[in-house]
CSV table of C-alpha atoms in Angstrom, one decimal:
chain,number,residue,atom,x,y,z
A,66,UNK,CA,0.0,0.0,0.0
A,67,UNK,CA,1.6,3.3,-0.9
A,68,UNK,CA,2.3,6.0,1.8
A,69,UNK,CA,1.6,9.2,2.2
A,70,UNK,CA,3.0,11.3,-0.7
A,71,UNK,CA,4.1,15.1,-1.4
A,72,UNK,CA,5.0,16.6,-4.0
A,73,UNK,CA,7.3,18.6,-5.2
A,74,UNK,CA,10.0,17.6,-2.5
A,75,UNK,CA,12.3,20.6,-3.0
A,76,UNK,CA,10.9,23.8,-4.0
A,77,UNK,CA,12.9,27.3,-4.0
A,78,UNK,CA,10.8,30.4,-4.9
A,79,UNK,CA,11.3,33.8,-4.6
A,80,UNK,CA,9.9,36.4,-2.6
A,81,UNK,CA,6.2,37.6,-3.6
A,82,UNK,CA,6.0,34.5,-5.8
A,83,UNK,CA,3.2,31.7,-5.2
A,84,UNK,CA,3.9,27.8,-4.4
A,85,UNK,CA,1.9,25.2,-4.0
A,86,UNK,CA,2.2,22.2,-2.2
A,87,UNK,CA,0.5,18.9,-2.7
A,88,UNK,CA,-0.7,16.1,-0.6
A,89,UNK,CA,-1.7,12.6,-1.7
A,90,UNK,CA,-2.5,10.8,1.6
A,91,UNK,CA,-3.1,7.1,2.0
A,92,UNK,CA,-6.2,5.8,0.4
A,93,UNK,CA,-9.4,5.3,2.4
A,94,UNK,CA,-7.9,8.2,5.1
A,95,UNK,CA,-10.4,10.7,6.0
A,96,UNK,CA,-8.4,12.8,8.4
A,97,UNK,CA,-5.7,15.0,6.9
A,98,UNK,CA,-3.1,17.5,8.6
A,99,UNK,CA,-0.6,19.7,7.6
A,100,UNK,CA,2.7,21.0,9.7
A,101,UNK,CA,5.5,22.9,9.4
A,102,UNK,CA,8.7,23.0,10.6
A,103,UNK,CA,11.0,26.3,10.6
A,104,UNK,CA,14.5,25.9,10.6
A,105,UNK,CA,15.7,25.5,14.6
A,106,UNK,CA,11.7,25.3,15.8
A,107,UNK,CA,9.2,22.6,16.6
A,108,UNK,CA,7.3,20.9,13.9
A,109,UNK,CA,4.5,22.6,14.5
A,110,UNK,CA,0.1,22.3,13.5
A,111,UNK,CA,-1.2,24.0,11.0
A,112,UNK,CA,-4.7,22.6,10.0
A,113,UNK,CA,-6.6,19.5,9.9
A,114,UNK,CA,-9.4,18.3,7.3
A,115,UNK,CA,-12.1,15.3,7.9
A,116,UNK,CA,-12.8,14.0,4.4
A,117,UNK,CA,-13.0,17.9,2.6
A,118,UNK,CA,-13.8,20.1,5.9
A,119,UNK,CA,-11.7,21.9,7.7
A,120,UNK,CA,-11.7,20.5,11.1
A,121,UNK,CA,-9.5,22.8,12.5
A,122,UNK,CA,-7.3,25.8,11.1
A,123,UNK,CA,-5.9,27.3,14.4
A,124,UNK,CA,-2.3,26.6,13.1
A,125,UNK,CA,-2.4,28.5,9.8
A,126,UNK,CA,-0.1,31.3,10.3
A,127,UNK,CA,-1.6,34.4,8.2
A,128,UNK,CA,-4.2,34.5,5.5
A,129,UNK,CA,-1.5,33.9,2.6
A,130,UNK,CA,-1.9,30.6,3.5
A,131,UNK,CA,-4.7,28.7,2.0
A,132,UNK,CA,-5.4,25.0,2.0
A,133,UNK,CA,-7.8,22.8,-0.2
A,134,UNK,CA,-9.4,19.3,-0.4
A,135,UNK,CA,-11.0,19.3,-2.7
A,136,UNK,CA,-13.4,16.0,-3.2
A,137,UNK,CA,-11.8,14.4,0.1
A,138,UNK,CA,-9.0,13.3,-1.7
A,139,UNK,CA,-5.4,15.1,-1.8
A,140,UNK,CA,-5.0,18.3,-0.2
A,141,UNK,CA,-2.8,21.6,-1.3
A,142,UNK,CA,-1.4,24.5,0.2
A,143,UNK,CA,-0.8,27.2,-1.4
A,144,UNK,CA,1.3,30.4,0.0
A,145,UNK,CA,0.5,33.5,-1.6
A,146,UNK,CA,2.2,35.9,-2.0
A,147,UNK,CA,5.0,34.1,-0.3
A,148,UNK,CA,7.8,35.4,2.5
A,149,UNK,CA,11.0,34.7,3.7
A,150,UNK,CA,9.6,33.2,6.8
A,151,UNK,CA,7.7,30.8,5.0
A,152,UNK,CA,10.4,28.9,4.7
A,153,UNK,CA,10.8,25.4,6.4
A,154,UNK,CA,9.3,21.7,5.5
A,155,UNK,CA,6.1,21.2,5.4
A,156,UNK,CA,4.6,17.7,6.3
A,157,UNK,CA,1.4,16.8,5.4
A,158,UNK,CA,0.0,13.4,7.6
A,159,UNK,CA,-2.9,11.3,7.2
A,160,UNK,CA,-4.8,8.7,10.1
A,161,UNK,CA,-7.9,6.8,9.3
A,162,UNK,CA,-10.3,6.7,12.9
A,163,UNK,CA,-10.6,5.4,14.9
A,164,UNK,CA,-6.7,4.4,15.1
A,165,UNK,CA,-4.6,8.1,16.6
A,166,UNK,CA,-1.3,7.0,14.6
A,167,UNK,CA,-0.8,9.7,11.8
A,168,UNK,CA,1.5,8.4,9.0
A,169,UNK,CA,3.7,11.0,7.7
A,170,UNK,CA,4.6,12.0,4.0
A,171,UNK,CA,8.5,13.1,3.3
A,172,UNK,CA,7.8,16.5,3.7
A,173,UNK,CA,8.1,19.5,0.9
A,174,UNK,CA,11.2,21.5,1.4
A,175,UNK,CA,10.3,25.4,1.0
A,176,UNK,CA,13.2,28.0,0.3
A,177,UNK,CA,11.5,31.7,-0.5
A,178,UNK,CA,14.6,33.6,-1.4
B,198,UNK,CA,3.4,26.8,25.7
B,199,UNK,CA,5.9,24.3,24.5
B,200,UNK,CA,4.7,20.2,24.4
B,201,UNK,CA,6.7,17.4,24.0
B,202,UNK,CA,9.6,19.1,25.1
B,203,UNK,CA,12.9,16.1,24.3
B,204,UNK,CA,15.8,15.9,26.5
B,205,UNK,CA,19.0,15.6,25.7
B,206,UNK,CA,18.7,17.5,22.6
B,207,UNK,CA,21.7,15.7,21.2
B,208,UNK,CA,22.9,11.6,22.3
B,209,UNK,CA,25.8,9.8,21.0
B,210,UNK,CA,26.4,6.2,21.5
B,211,UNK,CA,28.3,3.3,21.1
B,212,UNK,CA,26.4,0.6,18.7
B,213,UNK,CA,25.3,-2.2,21.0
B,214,UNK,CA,24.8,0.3,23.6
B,215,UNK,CA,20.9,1.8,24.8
B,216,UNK,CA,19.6,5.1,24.1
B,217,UNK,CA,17.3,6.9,26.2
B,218,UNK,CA,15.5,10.1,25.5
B,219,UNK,CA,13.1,12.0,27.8
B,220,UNK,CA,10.3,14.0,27.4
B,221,UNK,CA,8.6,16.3,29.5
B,222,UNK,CA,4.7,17.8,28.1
B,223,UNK,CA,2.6,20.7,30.2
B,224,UNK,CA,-1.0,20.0,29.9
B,225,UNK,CA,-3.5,16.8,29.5
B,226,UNK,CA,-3.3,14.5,26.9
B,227,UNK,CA,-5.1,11.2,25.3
B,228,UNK,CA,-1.8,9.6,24.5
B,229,UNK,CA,2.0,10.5,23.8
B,230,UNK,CA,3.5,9.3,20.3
B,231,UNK,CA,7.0,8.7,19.2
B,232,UNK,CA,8.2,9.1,15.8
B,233,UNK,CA,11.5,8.9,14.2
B,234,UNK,CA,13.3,11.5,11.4
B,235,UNK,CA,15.8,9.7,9.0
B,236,UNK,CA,17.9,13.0,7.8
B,237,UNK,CA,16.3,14.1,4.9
B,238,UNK,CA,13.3,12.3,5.2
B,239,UNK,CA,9.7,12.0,6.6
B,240,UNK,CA,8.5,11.3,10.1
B,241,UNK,CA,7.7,7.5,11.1
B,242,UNK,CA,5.5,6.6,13.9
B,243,UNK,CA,7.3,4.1,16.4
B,244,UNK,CA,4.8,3.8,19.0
B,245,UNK,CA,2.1,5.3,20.7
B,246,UNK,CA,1.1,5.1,24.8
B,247,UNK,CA,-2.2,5.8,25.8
B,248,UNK,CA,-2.8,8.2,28.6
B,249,UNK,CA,-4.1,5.3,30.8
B,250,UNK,CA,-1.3,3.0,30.0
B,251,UNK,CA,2.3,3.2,32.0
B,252,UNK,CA,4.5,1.5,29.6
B,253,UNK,CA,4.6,-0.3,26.4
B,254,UNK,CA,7.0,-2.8,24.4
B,255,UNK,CA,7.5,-2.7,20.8
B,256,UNK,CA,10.8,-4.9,19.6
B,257,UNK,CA,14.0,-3.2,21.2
B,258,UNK,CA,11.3,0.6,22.2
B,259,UNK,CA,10.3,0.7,25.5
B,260,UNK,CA,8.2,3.6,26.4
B,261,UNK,CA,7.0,4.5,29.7
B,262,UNK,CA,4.2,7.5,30.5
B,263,UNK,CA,4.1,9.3,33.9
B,264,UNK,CA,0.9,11.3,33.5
B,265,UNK,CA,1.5,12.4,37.0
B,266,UNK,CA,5.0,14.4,36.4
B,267,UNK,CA,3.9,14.7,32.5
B,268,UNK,CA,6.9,13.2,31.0
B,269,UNK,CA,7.9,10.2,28.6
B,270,UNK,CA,10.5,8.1,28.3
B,271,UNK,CA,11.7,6.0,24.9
B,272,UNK,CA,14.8,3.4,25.8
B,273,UNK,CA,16.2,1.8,22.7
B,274,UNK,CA,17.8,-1.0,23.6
B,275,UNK,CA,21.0,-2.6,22.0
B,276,UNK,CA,21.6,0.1,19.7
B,277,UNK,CA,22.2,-0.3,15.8
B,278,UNK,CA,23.8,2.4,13.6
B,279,UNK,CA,20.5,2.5,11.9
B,280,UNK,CA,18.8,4.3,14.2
B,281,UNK,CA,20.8,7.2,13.9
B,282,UNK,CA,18.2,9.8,13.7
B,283,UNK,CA,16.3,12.4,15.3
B,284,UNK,CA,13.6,11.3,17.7
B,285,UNK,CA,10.5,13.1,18.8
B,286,UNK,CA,7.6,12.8,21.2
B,287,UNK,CA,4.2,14.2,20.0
B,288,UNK,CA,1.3,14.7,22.3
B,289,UNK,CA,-2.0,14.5,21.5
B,290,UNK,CA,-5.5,16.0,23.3
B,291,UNK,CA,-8.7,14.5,21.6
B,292,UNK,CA,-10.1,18.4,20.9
B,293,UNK,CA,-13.1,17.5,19.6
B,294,UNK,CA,-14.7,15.6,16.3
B,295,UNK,CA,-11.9,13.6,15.3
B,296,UNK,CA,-9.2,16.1,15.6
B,297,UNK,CA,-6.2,14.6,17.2
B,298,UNK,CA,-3.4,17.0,16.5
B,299,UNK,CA,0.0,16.6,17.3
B,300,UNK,CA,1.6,18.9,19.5
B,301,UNK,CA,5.6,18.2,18.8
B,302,UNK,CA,9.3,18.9,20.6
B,303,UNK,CA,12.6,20.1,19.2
B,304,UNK,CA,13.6,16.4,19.1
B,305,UNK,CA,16.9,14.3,20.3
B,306,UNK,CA,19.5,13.9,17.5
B,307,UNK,CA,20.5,10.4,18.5
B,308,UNK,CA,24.2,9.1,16.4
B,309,UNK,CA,24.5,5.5,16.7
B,310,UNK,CA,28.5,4.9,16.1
B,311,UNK,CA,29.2,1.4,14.6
């Protein structure tokens, strides 16, 4: 069974530009989350969707930040217009209930220059 | 505040040797979860401790919970060089619906030399 998948897994943008990442979780999850980590900080919560709601949102930093999932399926997160603070890996993590364990995608390494 | 808050930061070992890495949390949780970090690459669960249970086996992890001083423990036991990684705790508190985000630490580089 595949994992939890992200693409791209590298991505370097510039200042004011607009990224976005993608999420493929593993099939038949309905619970999807996003993190971050910052370079030197805690991985740290930024959202959480059941099937295609947002379940919870409390982590998203600012309003540049907008996350989709569409149909229940994969998820994406797009920065716009993006800053150098933005910068960090972004893990995406899926769990099915009523099991806790989140399974963990390689992360998306963001560089805004 | 901070969660999952790992001590040491940093452990370096002998192979054949066992690690343990602490962690310390500040407010209630449903259960405490342990994941490993490969450099480079994503997080994978190791085990998870329920806020009712007191310890737990999995192969050479041993994890222990003391809800009562709100801290974790994870022993690996007869270390390998492949588990040279960085290790963090994650707690979680049920908030509602199904939401069971994780709360994480800075982690514990552990270096595993053969």
């Amino acid at each position: 069974e595949a994992g939890v998948t992200q693409f791209p897994s590298h991505s370097v943008i510039e200042k004011g530009q607009t990224v976005t990442l993608r999420c493929d979780p593993i099939s038949g999850h309905d619970n999807l989350y996003w993190y971050r980590r910052v370079m030197g900080k805690e991985i740290k919560f930024l959202l959480h969707f059941v099937k295609e709601s947002k379940q919870d949102e409390s982590g998203m930093p600012n309003n540049r930040f907008l996350a989709e999932r569409t149909g229940g399926t994969y998820s994406t997160l797009k920065v716009q217009p993006a800053e150098l603070e933005d910068s960090g890996v972004y893990f995406c993590a899926s769990s099915q209930e009523p099991l806790p364990e989140q399974f963990f995608g390689p992360g998306t390494r963001l560089t805004v220059l | 505040s901070q969660q999952g808050e790992e001590d040491p930061q940093a452990l370096s070992i002998q192979e054949g040797e066992n690690a343990t890495m602490n962690c310390s949390y500040k407010t209630s949780i449903n259960n405490l979860q342990w994941y490993r970090q490969n450099s480079g690459r994503g997080l994978v669960h190791l085990i998870l401790i329920r806020s009712n249970e007191r310890e737990k086996h999995s192969g050479r992890l041993r994890v222990t919970l003391d809800t009562s001083k709100k801290s974790s423990s994870l022993l690996i036991t007869a270390s390998r060089a492949a588990d040279t990684a960085s290790y963090f705790c994650a707690t979680a508190a049920f908030s509602g619906g199904s939401n069971y985000k994780l709360t994480f630490g800075k982690g514990t580089l552990l270096t595993v030399n053969p």
